[in-house]
Short mmCIF file of C-alpha atoms in Angstrom, two decimals:
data_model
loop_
_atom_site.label_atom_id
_atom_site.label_comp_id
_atom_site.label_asym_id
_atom_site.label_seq_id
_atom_site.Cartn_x
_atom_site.Cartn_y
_atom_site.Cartn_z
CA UNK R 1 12.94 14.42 -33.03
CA UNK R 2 11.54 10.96 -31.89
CA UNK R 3 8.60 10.41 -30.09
CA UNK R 4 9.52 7.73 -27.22
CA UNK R 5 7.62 4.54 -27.01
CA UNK R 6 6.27 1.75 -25.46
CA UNK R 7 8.65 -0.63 -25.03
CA UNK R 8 6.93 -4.42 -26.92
CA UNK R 9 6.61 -6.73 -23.94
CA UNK R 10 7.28 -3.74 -21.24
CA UNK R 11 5.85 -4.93 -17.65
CA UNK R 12 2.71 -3.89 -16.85
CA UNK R 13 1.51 -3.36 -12.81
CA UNK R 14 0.50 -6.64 -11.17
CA UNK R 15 -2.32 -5.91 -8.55
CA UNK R 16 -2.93 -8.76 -6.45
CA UNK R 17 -6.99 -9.59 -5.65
CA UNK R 18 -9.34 -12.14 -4.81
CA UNK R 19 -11.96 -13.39 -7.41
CA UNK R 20 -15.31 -14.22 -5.72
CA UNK R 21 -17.75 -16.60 -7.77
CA UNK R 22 -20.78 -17.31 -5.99
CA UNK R 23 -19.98 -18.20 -2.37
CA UNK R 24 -16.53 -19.46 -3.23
CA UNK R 25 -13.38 -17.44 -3.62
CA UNK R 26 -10.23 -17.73 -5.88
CA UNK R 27 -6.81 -15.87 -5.29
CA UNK R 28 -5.98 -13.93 -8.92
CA UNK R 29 -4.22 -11.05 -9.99
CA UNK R 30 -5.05 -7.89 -12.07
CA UNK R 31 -3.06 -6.78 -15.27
CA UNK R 32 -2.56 -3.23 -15.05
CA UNK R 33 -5.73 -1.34 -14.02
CA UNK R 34 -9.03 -2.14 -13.72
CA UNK R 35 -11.04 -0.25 -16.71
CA UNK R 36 -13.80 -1.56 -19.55
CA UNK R 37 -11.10 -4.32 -20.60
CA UNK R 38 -9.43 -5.61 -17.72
CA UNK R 39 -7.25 -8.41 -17.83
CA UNK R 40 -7.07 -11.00 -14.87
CA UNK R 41 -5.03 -14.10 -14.34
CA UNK R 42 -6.18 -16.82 -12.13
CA UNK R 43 -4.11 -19.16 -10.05
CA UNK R 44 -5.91 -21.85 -10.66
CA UNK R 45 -8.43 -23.35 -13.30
CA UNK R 46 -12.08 -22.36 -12.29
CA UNK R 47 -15.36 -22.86 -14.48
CA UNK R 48 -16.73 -19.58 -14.89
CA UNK R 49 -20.22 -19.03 -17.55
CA UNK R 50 -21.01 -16.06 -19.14
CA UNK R 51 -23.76 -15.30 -17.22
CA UNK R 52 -21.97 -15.90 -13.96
CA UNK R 53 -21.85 -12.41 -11.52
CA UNK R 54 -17.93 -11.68 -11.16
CA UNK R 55 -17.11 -9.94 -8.18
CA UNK R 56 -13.29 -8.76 -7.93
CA UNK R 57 -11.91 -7.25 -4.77
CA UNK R 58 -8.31 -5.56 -4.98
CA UNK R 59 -5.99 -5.92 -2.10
CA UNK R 60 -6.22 -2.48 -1.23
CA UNK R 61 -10.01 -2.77 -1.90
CA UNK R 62 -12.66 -2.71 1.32
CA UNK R 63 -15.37 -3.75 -1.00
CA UNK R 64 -15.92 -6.11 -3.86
CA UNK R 65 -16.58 -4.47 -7.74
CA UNK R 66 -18.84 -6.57 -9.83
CA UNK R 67 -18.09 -7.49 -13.30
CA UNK R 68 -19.30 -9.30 -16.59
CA UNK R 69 -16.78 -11.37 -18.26
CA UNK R 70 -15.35 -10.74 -22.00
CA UNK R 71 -13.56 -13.24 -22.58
CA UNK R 72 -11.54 -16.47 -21.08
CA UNK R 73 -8.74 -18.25 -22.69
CA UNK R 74 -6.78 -20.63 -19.98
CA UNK R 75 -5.95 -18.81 -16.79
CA UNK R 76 -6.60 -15.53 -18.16
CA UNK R 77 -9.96 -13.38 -18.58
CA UNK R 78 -11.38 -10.26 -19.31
CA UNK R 79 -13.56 -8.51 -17.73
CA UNK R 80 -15.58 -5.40 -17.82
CA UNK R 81 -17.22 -3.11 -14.62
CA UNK R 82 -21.03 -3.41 -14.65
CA UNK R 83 -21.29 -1.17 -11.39
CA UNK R 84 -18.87 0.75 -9.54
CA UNK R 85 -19.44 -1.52 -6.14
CA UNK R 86 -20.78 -5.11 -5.68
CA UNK R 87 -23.45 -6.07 -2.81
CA UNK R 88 -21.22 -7.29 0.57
CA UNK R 89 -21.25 -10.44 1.30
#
């Protein structure tokens, strides 16, 4: 008996959100769910450091979530949770 699997290329969720650097905010969208290696796409080329404070806000969010970033290649970044809930702005 076969196991079933996962399908190479198979769609993964698409959770829209808004990016917040600083004071300025960026329209993006979450790859499947947000855990220690979340993937983000951006809809438009923004300079992000390192060191920069990443705060990411799900449309069905009330709050912001802060983040450190992985990794960016392009549009796309990754990004892991450094506390459950980011300070309002």
């Amino acid at each position: 008996m076969r196991t079933p699997r996962k399908v190479v290329g198979q769609a993964e969720a698409l959770l829209p959100a808004v990016l917040r650097l600083g004071e300025r905010t960026y329209a993006c969208t979450v790859i499947g769910k947000i855990d220690d290696k979340t993937v983000v796409n951006l809809s438009r080329p923004v300079l992000i450091r390192q060191s920069d404070p990443i705060d990411i806000k799900l449309e069905t969010d009330r709050t912001f979530r802060r983040f450190q970033l992985r990794w960016k290649q392009g549009l796309q970044l990754s990004v892991k949770p450094v506390t459950t809930w980011a300070a309002p702005n």
